[in-house]
Each structure stands twice: as C-alpha cells, then as structure tokens.
PDB file of C-alpha atoms in Angstrom:
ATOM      1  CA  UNK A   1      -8.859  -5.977   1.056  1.00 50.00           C
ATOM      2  CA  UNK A   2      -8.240  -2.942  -0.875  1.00 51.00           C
ATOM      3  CA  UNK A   3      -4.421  -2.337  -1.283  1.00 51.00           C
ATOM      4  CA  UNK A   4      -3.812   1.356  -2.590  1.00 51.00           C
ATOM      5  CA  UNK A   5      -0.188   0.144  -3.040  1.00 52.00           C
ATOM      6  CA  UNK A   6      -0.843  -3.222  -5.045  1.00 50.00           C
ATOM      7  CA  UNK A   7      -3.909  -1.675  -6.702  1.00 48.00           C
ATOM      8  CA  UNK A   8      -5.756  -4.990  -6.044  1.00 51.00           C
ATOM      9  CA  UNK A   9      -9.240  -6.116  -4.980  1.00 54.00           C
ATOM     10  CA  UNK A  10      -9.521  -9.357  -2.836  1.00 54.00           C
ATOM     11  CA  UNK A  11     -12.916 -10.714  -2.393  1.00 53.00           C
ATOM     12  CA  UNK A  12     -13.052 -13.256  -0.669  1.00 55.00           C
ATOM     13  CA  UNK A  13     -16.249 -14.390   0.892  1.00 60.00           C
ATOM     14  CA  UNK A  14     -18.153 -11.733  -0.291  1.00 66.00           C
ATOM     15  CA  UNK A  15     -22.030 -11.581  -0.917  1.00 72.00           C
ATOM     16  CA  UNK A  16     -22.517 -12.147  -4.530  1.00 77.00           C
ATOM     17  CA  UNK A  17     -24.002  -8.520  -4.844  1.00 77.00           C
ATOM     18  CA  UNK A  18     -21.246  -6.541  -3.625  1.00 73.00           C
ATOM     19  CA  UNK A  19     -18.638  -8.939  -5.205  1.00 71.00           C
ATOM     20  CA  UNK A  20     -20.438  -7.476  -8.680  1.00 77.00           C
ATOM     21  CA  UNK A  21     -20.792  -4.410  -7.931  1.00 75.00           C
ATOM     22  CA  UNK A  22     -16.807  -4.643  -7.424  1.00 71.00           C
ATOM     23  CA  UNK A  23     -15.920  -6.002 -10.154  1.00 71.00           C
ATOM     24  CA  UNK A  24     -18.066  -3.700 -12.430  1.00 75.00           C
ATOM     25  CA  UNK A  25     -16.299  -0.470 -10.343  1.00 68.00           C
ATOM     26  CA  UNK A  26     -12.717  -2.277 -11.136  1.00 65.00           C
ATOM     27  CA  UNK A  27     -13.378  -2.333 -14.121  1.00 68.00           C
ATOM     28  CA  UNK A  28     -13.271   1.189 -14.654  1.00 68.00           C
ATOM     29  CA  UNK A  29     -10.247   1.062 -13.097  1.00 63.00           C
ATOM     30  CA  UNK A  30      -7.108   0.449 -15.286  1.00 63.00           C
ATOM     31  CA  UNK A  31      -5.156   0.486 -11.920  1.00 58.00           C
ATOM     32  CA  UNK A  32      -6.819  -2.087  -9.819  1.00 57.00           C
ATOM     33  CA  UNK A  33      -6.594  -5.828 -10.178  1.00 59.00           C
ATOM     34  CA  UNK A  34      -9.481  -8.416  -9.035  1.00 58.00           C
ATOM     35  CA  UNK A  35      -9.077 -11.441  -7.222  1.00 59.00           C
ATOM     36  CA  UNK A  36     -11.903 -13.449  -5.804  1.00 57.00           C
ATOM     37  CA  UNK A  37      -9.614 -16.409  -3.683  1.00 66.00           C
ATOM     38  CA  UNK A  38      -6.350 -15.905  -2.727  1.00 72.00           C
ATOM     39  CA  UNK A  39      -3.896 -18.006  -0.507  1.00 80.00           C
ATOM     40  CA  UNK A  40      -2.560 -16.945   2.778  1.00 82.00           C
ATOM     41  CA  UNK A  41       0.378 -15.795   1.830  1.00 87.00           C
ATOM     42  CA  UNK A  42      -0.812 -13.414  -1.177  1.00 83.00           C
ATOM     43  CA  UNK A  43      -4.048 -12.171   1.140  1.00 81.00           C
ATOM     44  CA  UNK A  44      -1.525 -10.972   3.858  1.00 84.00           C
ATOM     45  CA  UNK A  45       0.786  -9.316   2.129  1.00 85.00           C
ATOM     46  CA  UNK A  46      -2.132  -7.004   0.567  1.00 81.00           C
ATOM     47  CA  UNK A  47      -3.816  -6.745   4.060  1.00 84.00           C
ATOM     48  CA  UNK A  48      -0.262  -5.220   5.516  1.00 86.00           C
ATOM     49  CA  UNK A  49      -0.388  -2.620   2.693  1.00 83.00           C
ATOM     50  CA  UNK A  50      -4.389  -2.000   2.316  1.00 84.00           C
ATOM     51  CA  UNK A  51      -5.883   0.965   3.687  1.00 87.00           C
ATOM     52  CA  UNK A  52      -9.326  -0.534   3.672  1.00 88.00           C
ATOM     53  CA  UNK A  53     -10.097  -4.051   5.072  1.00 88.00           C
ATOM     54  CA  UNK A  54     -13.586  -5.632   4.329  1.00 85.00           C
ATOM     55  CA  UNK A  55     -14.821  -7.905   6.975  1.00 86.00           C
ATOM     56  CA  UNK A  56     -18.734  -9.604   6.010  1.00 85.00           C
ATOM     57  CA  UNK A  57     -20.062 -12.395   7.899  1.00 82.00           C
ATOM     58  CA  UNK A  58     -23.845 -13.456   6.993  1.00 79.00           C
ATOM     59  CA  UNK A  59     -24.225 -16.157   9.634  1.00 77.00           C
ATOM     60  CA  UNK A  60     -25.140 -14.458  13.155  1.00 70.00           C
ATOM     61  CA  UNK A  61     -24.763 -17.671  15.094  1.00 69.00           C
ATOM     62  CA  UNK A  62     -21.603 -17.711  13.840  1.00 71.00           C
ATOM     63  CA  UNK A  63     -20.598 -14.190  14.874  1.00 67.00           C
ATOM     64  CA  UNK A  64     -21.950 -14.201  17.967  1.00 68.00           C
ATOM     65  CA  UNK A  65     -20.603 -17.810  19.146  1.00 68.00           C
ATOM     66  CA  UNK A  66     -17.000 -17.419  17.624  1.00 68.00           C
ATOM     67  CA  UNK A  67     -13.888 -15.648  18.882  1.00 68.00           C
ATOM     68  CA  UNK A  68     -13.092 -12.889  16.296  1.00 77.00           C
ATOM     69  CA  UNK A  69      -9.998 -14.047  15.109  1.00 82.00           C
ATOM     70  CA  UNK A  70     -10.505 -12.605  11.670  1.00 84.00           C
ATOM     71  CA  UNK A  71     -10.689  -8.560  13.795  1.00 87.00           C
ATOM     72  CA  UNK A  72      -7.795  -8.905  15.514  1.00 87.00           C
ATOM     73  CA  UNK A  73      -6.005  -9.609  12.621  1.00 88.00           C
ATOM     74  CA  UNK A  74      -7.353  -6.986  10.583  1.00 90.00           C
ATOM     75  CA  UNK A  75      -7.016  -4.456  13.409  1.00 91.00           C
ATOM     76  CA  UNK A  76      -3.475  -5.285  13.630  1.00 91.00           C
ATOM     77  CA  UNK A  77      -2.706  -4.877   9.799  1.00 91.00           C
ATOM     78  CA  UNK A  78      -4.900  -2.330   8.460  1.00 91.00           C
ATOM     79  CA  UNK A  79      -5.876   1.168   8.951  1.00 93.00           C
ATOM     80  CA  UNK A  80      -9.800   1.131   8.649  1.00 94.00           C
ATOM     81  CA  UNK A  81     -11.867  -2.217   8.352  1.00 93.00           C
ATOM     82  CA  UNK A  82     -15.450  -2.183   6.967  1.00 93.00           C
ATOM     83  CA  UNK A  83     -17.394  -4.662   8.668  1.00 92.00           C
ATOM     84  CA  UNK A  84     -20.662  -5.575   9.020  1.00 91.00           C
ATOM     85  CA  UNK A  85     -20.426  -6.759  12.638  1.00 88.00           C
ATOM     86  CA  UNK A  86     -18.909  -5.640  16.118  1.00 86.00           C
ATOM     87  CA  UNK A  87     -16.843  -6.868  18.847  1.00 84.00           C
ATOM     88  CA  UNK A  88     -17.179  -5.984  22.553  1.00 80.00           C
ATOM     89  CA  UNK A  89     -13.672  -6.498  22.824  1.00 79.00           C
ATOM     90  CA  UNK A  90     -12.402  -4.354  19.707  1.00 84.00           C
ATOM     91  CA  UNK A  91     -14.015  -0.987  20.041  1.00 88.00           C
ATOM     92  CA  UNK A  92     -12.278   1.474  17.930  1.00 93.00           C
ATOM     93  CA  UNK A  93     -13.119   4.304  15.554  1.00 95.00           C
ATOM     94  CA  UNK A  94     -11.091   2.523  12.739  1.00 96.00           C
ATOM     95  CA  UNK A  95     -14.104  -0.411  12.677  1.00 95.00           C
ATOM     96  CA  UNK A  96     -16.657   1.522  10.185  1.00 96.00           C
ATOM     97  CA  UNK A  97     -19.770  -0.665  10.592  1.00 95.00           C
ATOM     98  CA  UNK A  98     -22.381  -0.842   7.593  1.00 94.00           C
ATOM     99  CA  UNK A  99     -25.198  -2.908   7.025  1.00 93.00           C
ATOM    100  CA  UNK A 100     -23.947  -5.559   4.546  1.00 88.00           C
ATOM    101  CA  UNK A 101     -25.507  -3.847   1.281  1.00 88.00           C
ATOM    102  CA  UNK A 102     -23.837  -2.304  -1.528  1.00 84.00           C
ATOM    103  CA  UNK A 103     -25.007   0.797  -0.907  1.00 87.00           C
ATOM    104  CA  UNK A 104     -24.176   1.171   2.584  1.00 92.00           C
ATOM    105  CA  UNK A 105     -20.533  -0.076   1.564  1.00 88.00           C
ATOM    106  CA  UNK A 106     -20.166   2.754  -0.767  1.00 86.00           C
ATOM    107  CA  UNK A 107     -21.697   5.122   1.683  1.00 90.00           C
ATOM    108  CA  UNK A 108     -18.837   4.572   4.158  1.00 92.00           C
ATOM    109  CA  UNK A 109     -16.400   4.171   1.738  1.00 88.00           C
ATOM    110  CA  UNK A 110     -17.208   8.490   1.108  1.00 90.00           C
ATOM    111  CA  UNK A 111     -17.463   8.686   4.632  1.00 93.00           C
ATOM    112  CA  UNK A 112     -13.832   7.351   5.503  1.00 92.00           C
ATOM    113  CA  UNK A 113     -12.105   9.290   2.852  1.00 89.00           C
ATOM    114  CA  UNK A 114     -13.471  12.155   4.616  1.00 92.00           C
ATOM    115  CA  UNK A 115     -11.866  11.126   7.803  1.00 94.00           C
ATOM    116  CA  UNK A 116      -8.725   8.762   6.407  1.00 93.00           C
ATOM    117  CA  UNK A 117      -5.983  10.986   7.638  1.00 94.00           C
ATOM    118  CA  UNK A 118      -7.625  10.626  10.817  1.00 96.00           C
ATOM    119  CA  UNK A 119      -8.240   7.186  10.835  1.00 95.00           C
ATOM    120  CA  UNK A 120      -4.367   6.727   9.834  1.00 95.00           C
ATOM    121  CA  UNK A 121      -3.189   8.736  12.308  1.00 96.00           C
ATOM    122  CA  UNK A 122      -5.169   6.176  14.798  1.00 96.00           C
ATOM    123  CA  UNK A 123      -4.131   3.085  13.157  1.00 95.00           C
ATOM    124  CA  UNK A 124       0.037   4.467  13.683  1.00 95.00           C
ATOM    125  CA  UNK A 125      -0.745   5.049  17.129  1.00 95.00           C
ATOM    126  CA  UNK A 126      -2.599   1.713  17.733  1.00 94.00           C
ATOM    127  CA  UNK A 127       0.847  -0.221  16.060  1.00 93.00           C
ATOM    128  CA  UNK A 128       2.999   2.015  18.146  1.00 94.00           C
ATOM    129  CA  UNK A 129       1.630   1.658  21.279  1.00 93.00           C
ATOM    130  CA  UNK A 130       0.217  -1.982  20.608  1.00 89.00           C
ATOM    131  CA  UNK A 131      -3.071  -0.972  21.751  1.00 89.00           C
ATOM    132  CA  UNK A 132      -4.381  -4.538  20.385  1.00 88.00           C
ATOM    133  CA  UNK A 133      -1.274  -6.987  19.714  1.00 84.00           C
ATOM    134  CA  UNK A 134      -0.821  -7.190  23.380  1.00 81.00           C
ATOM    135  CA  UNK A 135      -4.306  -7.784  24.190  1.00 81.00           C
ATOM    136  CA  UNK A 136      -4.584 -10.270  22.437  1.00 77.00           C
ATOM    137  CA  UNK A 137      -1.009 -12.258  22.764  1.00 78.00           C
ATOM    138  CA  UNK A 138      -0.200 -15.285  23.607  1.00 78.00           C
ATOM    139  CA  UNK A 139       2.200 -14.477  25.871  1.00 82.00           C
ATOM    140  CA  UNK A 140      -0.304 -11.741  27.626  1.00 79.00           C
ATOM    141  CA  UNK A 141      -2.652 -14.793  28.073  1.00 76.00           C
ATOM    142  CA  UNK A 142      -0.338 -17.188  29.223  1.00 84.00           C
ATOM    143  CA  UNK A 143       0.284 -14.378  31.838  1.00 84.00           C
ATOM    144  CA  UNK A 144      -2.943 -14.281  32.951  1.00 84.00           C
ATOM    145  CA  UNK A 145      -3.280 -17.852  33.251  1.00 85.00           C
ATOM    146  CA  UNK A 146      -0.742 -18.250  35.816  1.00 88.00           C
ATOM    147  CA  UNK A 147      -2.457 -15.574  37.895  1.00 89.00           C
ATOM    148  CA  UNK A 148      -5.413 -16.865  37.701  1.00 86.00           C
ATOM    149  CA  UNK A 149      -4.062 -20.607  38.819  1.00 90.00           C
ATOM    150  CA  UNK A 150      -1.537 -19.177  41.181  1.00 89.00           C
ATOM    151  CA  UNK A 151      -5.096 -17.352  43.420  1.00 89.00           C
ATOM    152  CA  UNK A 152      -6.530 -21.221  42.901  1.00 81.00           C
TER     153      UNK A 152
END
C-alpha cells in the first residue's frame, strides 16, 4: 500500500526482491515510512488513503482456485491497484497488471502517474455509483439466493 497521505510503505507479502528494492527507494525518501507486517487495523486505514495498492500472489493454484477477496477490497478502497493477477469478475482500468518483477513494477508505476488523474476520476465514480460494493454484497447475494430458491 502506498499512502501519499501517511507517507508509508506496507509490504506485506512481498517477493523478497521487490520488498528491497523498496526499501532501498524509501530510503531516499525522508517522507516515507516502511513497514513490512502490519495489523488489520493499521493496513486499512493506509489502504483508504493510498493511491496505489500492491496486490502479488506467487501461487497460481491459489489464484485461480480462490475467490478474490483481497480485489474486492482493494477495488473498493483504493484508486489504482498493481497486481500481478486478474479477475474475470473485476475488470477495470484501475487494475494495472505487471509481471511480478521489479522492473515491471516500476514501469507501471511511470505509466499510472501518466494517467492518475484519470484513474482517480474512475475510482470517484466507481465509490459513487458503487460499481463494485454492490456486486459483491451480502445483501445483493442474499437477494439472489432467494430467486434462485424461489424458481426451485
């Protein structure tokens, strides 16, 4: 999570690589703070007020057989996530997807700065209209539930 606000780093669960290559570019950085764990509380109060979210997931399996929690909560809090992966279900132009190096991450990281007002400008009309907090509510569920066992 990058919090312009805070000025902090959260890295949680990120490939040892990238992790260093953060911490080496915070260092730089008189303004920005480090963290590599952080509890609940402390990680969503700097995901409401990041305007970057990293998302990395190295296990495929795991992607591919799990339901995205982590997304839908990212898509509801932050402007742009970097991610390494997709979901069917979450297609947006605010998911920048790179390919889990370094490199890549810094490559989109130029590449959304470009476009951030943009991207912003998305992200207030996703909240607004609740593009994805409805999709994905209970309530919208439970809605569908008893349609679907009312046809039965």
């Amino acid at each position: 999570v990058v919090s312009k606000k805070n000025k902090e780093i959260i890295t949680k669960k990120l490939p040892k690589e990238i992790r260093k290559k953060i911490q080496e570019l915070s260092l730089k950085q008189s303004n920005l703070k480090l963290f590599y764990e952080a509890d609940r509380e402390t990680l969503l109060d700097h995901l409401i007020n990041s305007d970057i979210a990293f998302n990395y997931l190295s296990n495929q399996q795991f992607i591919s057989g799990s339901f995205p929690s982590k997304m839908v909560e990212l898509i509801n809090f932050s402007p742009v996530i970097l991610s390494n992966f997709s979901v069917q279900n979450l297609k947006t132009d605010r998911i920048i997807l790179f390919d889990g190096t370094t490199e890549d991450a810094c490559r989109k990281i130029i590449q959304i700065r470009k476009r951030f007002n943009e991207l912003m400008d998305q992200f207030e009309h996703d909240v607004k209209k609740r593009v994805f907090l409805d999709r994905f509510s209970i309530e919208k569920k439970s809605v569908e539930m008893r349609k679907f066992i009312d046809e039965i």
